Amino acid sequence: MSEPPIKDPSPADDAEQRPRRARKPVGWSMIFIGALVAVSATLVWRRDGIDGVLRILTHDLWLFGEIIPRVLAGCLLGGFIAEILPHEKVSRSLGPSSGLKGLLIGTAFGAILPGGPFTAYPVAAALLTVGADFGATIAMVVSWTLIGYGRAVAWELPILGTDFTLWRIVISLPIPVLAGWLGRFAFVRMYPKGEPS
């Protein structure tokens, strides 16, 4: 009696997940901003003394206290989205091979995405994590910036009127798609073998 042939076990769904990029706690941008803060604090101290520096620090601590819950909520939202969204579907709809459809989906998603930067940027980071490419993510962020309905309804329509708002949106519509295509084009030229680890 012959034994049945041994089949290779099918790879687990998450075995092929892209490794997460390690983030440095201190980068060149943080060093640059820290240097600017030090120079600015020195200038304020020379002009207004220690009282001027302490007044600014006290005000900024209150501002930090107001902003930190929003930043935390946005980061949690991005983390949960990265875990919830199915990687295969996102990669198929918004990945490098999604073509014009991926750019259009990214543009539409950015246009309807509510909230401010504390929502938009963590969501964009989550999309990159689950398989969206640079082009579709750039289209989403540019669309959120230019077309986002929240600002249009809350600010533009009441202040600038319907005609201005509609024309501005119509004229802005191709820009996210073009920006996404340029981002995709530049990324392929910079990293022909895929995203660096």
PDB file of C-alpha atoms in Angstrom:
ATOM      1  CA  MET A   1       0.000   0.000   0.000  1.00  0.00           C
ATOM      2  CA  SER A   2       1.612   3.230  -1.174  1.00  0.00           C
ATOM      3  CA  GLU A   3       1.609   6.272   1.008  1.00  0.00           C
ATOM      4  CA  PRO A   4      -0.047   9.440  -0.308  1.00  0.00           C
ATOM      5  CA  PRO A   5       2.408  12.105  -1.472  1.00  0.00           C
ATOM      6  CA  ILE A   6       3.356  14.653   1.127  1.00  0.00           C
ATOM      7  CA  LYS A   7       2.087  18.110   0.244  1.00  0.00           C
ATOM      8  CA  ASP A   8       3.879  21.264   1.207  1.00  0.00           C
ATOM      9  CA  PRO A   9       1.954  23.112   3.874  1.00  0.00           C
ATOM     10  CA  SER A  10       0.273  26.206   2.531  1.00  0.00           C
ATOM     11  CA  PRO A  11       1.914  29.364   3.810  1.00  0.00           C
ATOM     12  CA  ALA A  12       0.053  31.241   6.483  1.00  0.00           C
ATOM     13  CA  ASP A  13      -1.765  34.342   5.365  1.00  0.00           C
ATOM     14  CA  ASP A  14       0.339  36.583   7.512  1.00  0.00           C
ATOM     15  CA  ALA A  15       3.667  34.898   6.707  1.00  0.00           C
ATOM     16  CA  GLU A  16       4.247  37.206   3.760  1.00  0.00           C
ATOM     17  CA  GLN A  17       3.424  40.444   5.540  1.00  0.00           C
ATOM     18  CA  ARG A  18       5.813  43.240   4.880  1.00  0.00           C
ATOM     19  CA  PRO A  19       8.128  43.795   7.863  1.00  0.00           C
ATOM     20  CA  ARG A  20       7.417  47.037   9.662  1.00  0.00           C
ATOM     21  CA  ARG A  21       9.980  49.743   9.248  1.00  0.00           C
ATOM     22  CA  ALA A  22      11.840  50.563  12.451  1.00  0.00           C
ATOM     23  CA  ARG A  23      11.275  54.186  13.423  1.00  0.00           C
ATOM     24  CA  LYS A  24      14.067  56.198  14.942  1.00  0.00           C
ATOM     25  CA  PRO A  25      12.993  58.191  18.017  1.00  0.00           C
ATOM     26  CA  VAL A  26      15.357  61.029  17.056  1.00  0.00           C
ATOM     27  CA  GLY A  27      15.843  61.914  13.402  1.00  0.00           C
ATOM     28  CA  TRP A  28      17.316  64.818  11.463  1.00  0.00           C
ATOM     29  CA  SER A  29      14.006  66.718  11.531  1.00  0.00           C
ATOM     30  CA  MET A  30      13.758  66.507  15.328  1.00  0.00           C
ATOM     31  CA  ILE A  31      17.356  67.665  15.703  1.00  0.00           C
ATOM     32  CA  PHE A  32      16.663  70.608  13.365  1.00  0.00           C
ATOM     33  CA  ILE A  33      13.504  71.606  15.267  1.00  0.00           C
ATOM     34  CA  GLY A  34      15.339  71.238  18.596  1.00  0.00           C
ATOM     35  CA  ALA A  35      18.069  73.585  17.359  1.00  0.00           C
ATOM     36  CA  LEU A  36      15.439  76.126  16.270  1.00  0.00           C
ATOM     37  CA  VAL A  37      13.765  75.896  19.690  1.00  0.00           C
ATOM     38  CA  ALA A  38      17.084  76.472  21.444  1.00  0.00           C
ATOM     39  CA  VAL A  39      17.901  79.505  19.291  1.00  0.00           C
ATOM     40  CA  SER A  40      14.391  80.939  19.733  1.00  0.00           C
ATOM     41  CA  ALA A  41      14.447  80.412  23.514  1.00  0.00           C
ATOM     42  CA  THR A  42      17.823  82.160  23.698  1.00  0.00           C
ATOM     43  CA  LEU A  43      16.526  85.141  21.724  1.00  0.00           C
ATOM     44  CA  VAL A  44      13.407  85.424  23.920  1.00  0.00           C
ATOM     45  CA  TRP A  45      15.528  85.139  27.083  1.00  0.00           C
ATOM     46  CA  ARG A  46      17.844  87.920  25.916  1.00  0.00           C
ATOM     47  CA  ARG A  47      14.881  90.179  25.072  1.00  0.00           C
ATOM     48  CA  ASP A  48      12.350  89.378  27.841  1.00  0.00           C
ATOM     49  CA  GLY A  49      14.370  87.532  30.457  1.00  0.00           C
ATOM     50  CA  ILE A  50      13.431  84.272  32.144  1.00  0.00           C
ATOM     51  CA  ASP A  51       9.839  85.478  32.730  1.00  0.00           C
ATOM     52  CA  GLY A  52       9.217  85.646  28.973  1.00  0.00           C
ATOM     53  CA  VAL A  53      10.562  82.117  28.471  1.00  0.00           C
ATOM     54  CA  LEU A  54       8.458  80.742  31.364  1.00  0.00           C
ATOM     55  CA  ARG A  55       5.319  82.471  30.052  1.00  0.00           C
ATOM     56  CA  ILE A  56       5.743  80.811  26.654  1.00  0.00           C
ATOM     57  CA  LEU A  57       6.489  77.425  28.237  1.00  0.00           C
ATOM     58  CA  THR A  58       3.370  77.642  30.429  1.00  0.00           C
ATOM     59  CA  HIS A  59       1.172  78.502  27.443  1.00  0.00           C
ATOM     60  CA  ASP A  60       2.686  75.679  25.387  1.00  0.00           C
ATOM     61  CA  LEU A  61       2.127  73.165  28.166  1.00  0.00           C
ATOM     62  CA  TRP A  62      -1.603  74.017  28.140  1.00  0.00           C
ATOM     63  CA  LEU A  63      -1.637  73.694  24.349  1.00  0.00           C
ATOM     64  CA  PHE A  64       0.169  70.353  24.588  1.00  0.00           C
ATOM     65  CA  GLY A  65      -2.391  69.131  27.115  1.00  0.00           C
ATOM     66  CA  GLU A  66      -5.224  69.995  24.716  1.00  0.00           C
ATOM     67  CA  ILE A  67      -3.577  68.404  21.682  1.00  0.00           C
ATOM     68  CA  ILE A  68      -2.225  65.161  23.183  1.00  0.00           C
ATOM     69  CA  PRO A  69      -5.652  63.406  23.453  1.00  0.00           C
ATOM     70  CA  ARG A  70      -6.279  64.100  19.745  1.00  0.00           C
ATOM     71  CA  VAL A  71      -2.844  62.816  18.772  1.00  0.00           C
ATOM     72  CA  LEU A  72      -3.379  59.697  20.890  1.00  0.00           C
ATOM     73  CA  ALA A  73      -6.820  59.094  19.362  1.00  0.00           C
ATOM     74  CA  GLY A  74      -5.437  59.545  15.823  1.00  0.00           C
ATOM     75  CA  CYS A  75      -2.547  57.154  16.441  1.00  0.00           C
ATOM     76  CA  LEU A  76      -4.889  54.572  17.962  1.00  0.00           C
ATOM     77  CA  LEU A  77      -7.212  54.940  14.972  1.00  0.00           C
ATOM     78  CA  GLY A  78      -4.311  54.369  12.584  1.00  0.00           C
ATOM     79  CA  GLY A  79      -3.142  51.327  14.556  1.00  0.00           C
ATOM     80  CA  PHE A  80      -6.601  49.758  14.652  1.00  0.00           C
ATOM     81  CA  ILE A  81      -7.153  50.422  10.948  1.00  0.00           C
ATOM     82  CA  ALA A  82      -3.841  48.721  10.153  1.00  0.00           C
ATOM     83  CA  GLU A  83      -5.007  45.641  12.069  1.00  0.00           C
ATOM     84  CA  ILE A  84      -8.603  45.579  10.791  1.00  0.00           C
ATOM     85  CA  LEU A  85      -8.171  46.199   7.055  1.00  0.00           C
ATOM     86  CA  PRO A  86      -7.563  43.071   4.962  1.00  0.00           C
ATOM     87  CA  HIS A  87      -4.073  43.369   3.492  1.00  0.00           C
ATOM     88  CA  GLU A  88      -4.888  41.520   0.268  1.00  0.00           C
ATOM     89  CA  LYS A  89      -7.873  43.697  -0.603  1.00  0.00           C
ATOM     90  CA  VAL A  90      -6.063  46.924   0.209  1.00  0.00           C
ATOM     91  CA  SER A  91      -3.050  45.843  -1.827  1.00  0.00           C
ATOM     92  CA  ARG A  92      -5.307  44.895  -4.745  1.00  0.00           C
ATOM     93  CA  SER A  93      -7.307  48.138  -4.596  1.00  0.00           C
ATOM     94  CA  LEU A  94      -4.579  50.626  -3.632  1.00  0.00           C
ATOM     95  CA  GLY A  95      -1.312  48.784  -4.260  1.00  0.00           C
ATOM     96  CA  PRO A  96       1.359  49.406  -6.909  1.00  0.00           C
ATOM     97  CA  SER A  97      -0.504  47.388  -9.549  1.00  0.00           C
ATOM     98  CA  SER A  98      -3.876  49.093  -8.955  1.00  0.00           C
ATOM     99  CA  GLY A  99      -3.240  51.615 -11.746  1.00  0.00           C
ATOM    100  CA  LEU A 100      -5.582  54.549 -12.229  1.00  0.00           C
ATOM    101  CA  LYS A 101      -8.287  52.821 -10.172  1.00  0.00           C
ATOM    102  CA  GLY A 102      -6.090  52.947  -7.070  1.00  0.00           C
ATOM    103  CA  LEU A 103      -5.398  56.640  -7.546  1.00  0.00           C
ATOM    104  CA  LEU A 104      -9.112  57.363  -7.984  1.00  0.00           C
ATOM    105  CA  ILE A 105     -10.016  55.339  -4.880  1.00  0.00           C
ATOM    106  CA  GLY A 106      -7.348  57.171  -2.878  1.00  0.00           C
ATOM    107  CA  THR A 107      -8.655  60.515  -4.141  1.00  0.00           C
ATOM    108  CA  ALA A 108     -12.268  59.650  -3.276  1.00  0.00           C
ATOM    109  CA  PHE A 109     -11.291  58.367   0.175  1.00  0.00           C
ATOM    110  CA  GLY A 110      -9.308  61.522   0.933  1.00  0.00           C
ATOM    111  CA  ALA A 111     -12.205  63.730  -0.187  1.00  0.00           C
ATOM    112  CA  ILE A 112     -14.658  62.102   2.252  1.00  0.00           C
ATOM    113  CA  LEU A 113     -12.221  61.536   5.144  1.00  0.00           C
ATOM    114  CA  PRO A 114     -13.429  63.591   8.121  1.00  0.00           C
ATOM    115  CA  GLY A 115     -11.287  65.221  10.767  1.00  0.00           C
ATOM    116  CA  GLY A 116      -8.056  67.148  10.841  1.00  0.00           C
ATOM    117  CA  PRO A 117      -4.419  66.128  10.516  1.00  0.00           C
ATOM    118  CA  PHE A 118      -4.643  64.055  13.695  1.00  0.00           C
ATOM    119  CA  THR A 119      -6.961  61.730  11.749  1.00  0.00           C
ATOM    120  CA  ALA A 120      -5.662  61.979   8.180  1.00  0.00           C
ATOM    121  CA  TYR A 121      -1.981  61.267   8.703  1.00  0.00           C
ATOM    122  CA  PRO A 122      -2.367  58.220  10.980  1.00  0.00           C
ATOM    123  CA  VAL A 123      -4.892  56.799   8.498  1.00  0.00           C
ATOM    124  CA  ALA A 124      -2.411  57.410   5.648  1.00  0.00           C
ATOM    125  CA  ALA A 125       0.321  55.644   7.642  1.00  0.00           C
ATOM    126  CA  ALA A 126      -2.048  52.737   8.289  1.00  0.00           C
ATOM    127  CA  LEU A 127      -2.823  52.432   4.573  1.00  0.00           C
ATOM    128  CA  LEU A 128       0.889  52.283   3.764  1.00  0.00           C
ATOM    129  CA  THR A 129       1.304  49.574   6.401  1.00  0.00           C
ATOM    130  CA  VAL A 130      -1.443  47.347   4.978  1.00  0.00           C
ATOM    131  CA  GLY A 131      -0.365  47.443   1.344  1.00  0.00           C
ATOM    132  CA  ALA A 132      -1.302  50.776  -0.246  1.00  0.00           C
ATOM    133  CA  ASP A 133       1.461  52.232  -2.383  1.00  0.00           C
ATOM    134  CA  PHE A 134       2.947  55.714  -2.260  1.00  0.00           C
ATOM    135  CA  GLY A 135       0.883  56.917  -5.225  1.00  0.00           C
ATOM    136  CA  ALA A 136      -2.535  56.052  -3.801  1.00  0.00           C
ATOM    137  CA  THR A 137      -1.570  57.358  -0.354  1.00  0.00           C
ATOM    138  CA  ILE A 138      -0.270  60.629  -1.819  1.00  0.00           C
ATOM    139  CA  ALA A 139      -3.531  60.962  -3.781  1.00  0.00           C
ATOM    140  CA  MET A 140      -5.474  60.444  -0.544  1.00  0.00           C
ATOM    141  CA  VAL A 141      -3.525  63.055   1.440  1.00  0.00           C
ATOM    142  CA  VAL A 142      -3.599  65.640  -1.378  1.00  0.00           C
ATOM    143  CA  SER A 143      -7.315  65.042  -1.889  1.00  0.00           C
ATOM    144  CA  TRP A 144      -7.982  65.423   1.859  1.00  0.00           C
ATOM    145  CA  THR A 145      -6.045  68.701   1.752  1.00  0.00           C
ATOM    146  CA  LEU A 146      -7.613  70.160  -1.403  1.00  0.00           C
ATOM    147  CA  ILE A 147     -11.070  68.620  -1.692  1.00  0.00           C
ATOM    148  CA  GLY A 148     -11.980  67.515   1.850  1.00  0.00           C
ATOM    149  CA  TYR A 149     -15.683  68.086   2.313  1.00  0.00           C
ATOM    150  CA  GLY A 150     -15.349  69.050   5.981  1.00  0.00           C
ATOM    151  CA  ARG A 151     -13.596  72.337   5.274  1.00  0.00           C
ATOM    152  CA  ALA A 152     -15.784  73.015   2.253  1.00  0.00           C
ATOM    153  CA  VAL A 153     -19.016  72.645   4.239  1.00  0.00           C
ATOM    154  CA  ALA A 154     -17.817  74.322   7.449  1.00  0.00           C
ATOM    155  CA  TRP A 155     -15.809  77.219   6.003  1.00  0.00           C
ATOM    156  CA  GLU A 156     -15.930  77.733   2.252  1.00  0.00           C
ATOM    157  CA  LEU A 157     -19.660  77.472   1.575  1.00  0.00           C
ATOM    158  CA  PRO A 158     -20.707  79.940   4.315  1.00  0.00           C
ATOM    159  CA  ILE A 159     -17.884  82.424   3.687  1.00  0.00           C
ATOM    160  CA  LEU A 160     -17.110  82.220  -0.041  1.00  0.00           C
ATOM    161  CA  GLY A 161     -20.390  80.925  -1.444  1.00  0.00           C
ATOM    162  CA  THR A 162     -21.500  77.979  -3.533  1.00  0.00           C
ATOM    163  CA  ASP A 163     -20.088  79.077  -6.905  1.00  0.00           C
ATOM    164  CA  PHE A 164     -16.566  79.601  -5.610  1.00  0.00           C
ATOM    165  CA  THR A 165     -16.564  76.334  -3.626  1.00  0.00           C
ATOM    166  CA  LEU A 166     -17.863  74.211  -6.505  1.00  0.00           C
ATOM    167  CA  TRP A 167     -15.437  75.706  -9.035  1.00  0.00           C
ATOM    168  CA  ARG A 168     -12.518  75.287  -6.668  1.00  0.00           C
ATOM    169  CA  ILE A 169     -13.404  71.624  -6.108  1.00  0.00           C
ATOM    170  CA  VAL A 170     -13.864  70.949  -9.835  1.00  0.00           C
ATOM    171  CA  ILE A 171     -10.543  72.583 -10.689  1.00  0.00           C
ATOM    172  CA  SER A 172      -8.815  70.697  -7.844  1.00  0.00           C
ATOM    173  CA  LEU A 173     -10.170  67.247  -8.818  1.00  0.00           C
ATOM    174  CA  PRO A 174      -7.337  66.184 -11.172  1.00  0.00           C
ATOM    175  CA  ILE A 175      -4.537  67.398  -8.875  1.00  0.00           C
ATOM    176  CA  PRO A 176      -4.597  64.462  -6.361  1.00  0.00           C
ATOM    177  CA  VAL A 177      -4.587  61.929  -9.210  1.00  0.00           C
ATOM    178  CA  LEU A 178      -1.675  63.717 -10.883  1.00  0.00           C
ATOM    179  CA  ALA A 179       0.217  63.983  -7.577  1.00  0.00           C
ATOM    180  CA  GLY A 180      -0.363  60.277  -6.897  1.00  0.00           C
ATOM    181  CA  TRP A 181       0.841  59.321 -10.372  1.00  0.00           C
ATOM    182  CA  LEU A 182       3.970  61.460  -9.960  1.00  0.00           C
ATOM    183  CA  GLY A 183       4.583  59.946  -6.517  1.00  0.00           C
ATOM    184  CA  ARG A 184       4.235  56.431  -7.905  1.00  0.00           C
ATOM    185  CA  PHE A 185       6.516  57.289 -10.850  1.00  0.00           C
ATOM    186  CA  ALA A 186       9.205  58.794  -8.578  1.00  0.00           C
ATOM    187  CA  PHE A 187       9.016  55.903  -6.111  1.00  0.00           C
ATOM    188  CA  VAL A 188       9.544  53.303  -8.838  1.00  0.00           C
ATOM    189  CA  ARG A 189      12.548  55.268 -10.130  1.00  0.00           C
ATOM    190  CA  MET A 190      14.050  55.667  -6.646  1.00  0.00           C
ATOM    191  CA  TYR A 191      13.393  52.092  -5.477  1.00  0.00           C
ATOM    192  CA  PRO A 192      13.177  49.803  -8.537  1.00  0.00           C
ATOM    193  CA  LYS A 193      13.342  46.664  -6.343  1.00  0.00           C
ATOM    194  CA  GLY A 194      10.599  47.749  -3.970  1.00  0.00           C
ATOM    195  CA  GLU A 195      10.398  49.614  -0.694  1.00  0.00           C
ATOM    196  CA  PRO A 196      13.624  49.624   1.305  1.00  0.00           C
ATOM    197  CA  SER A 197      13.475  47.811   4.628  1.00  0.00           C
TER     198      SER A 197
END
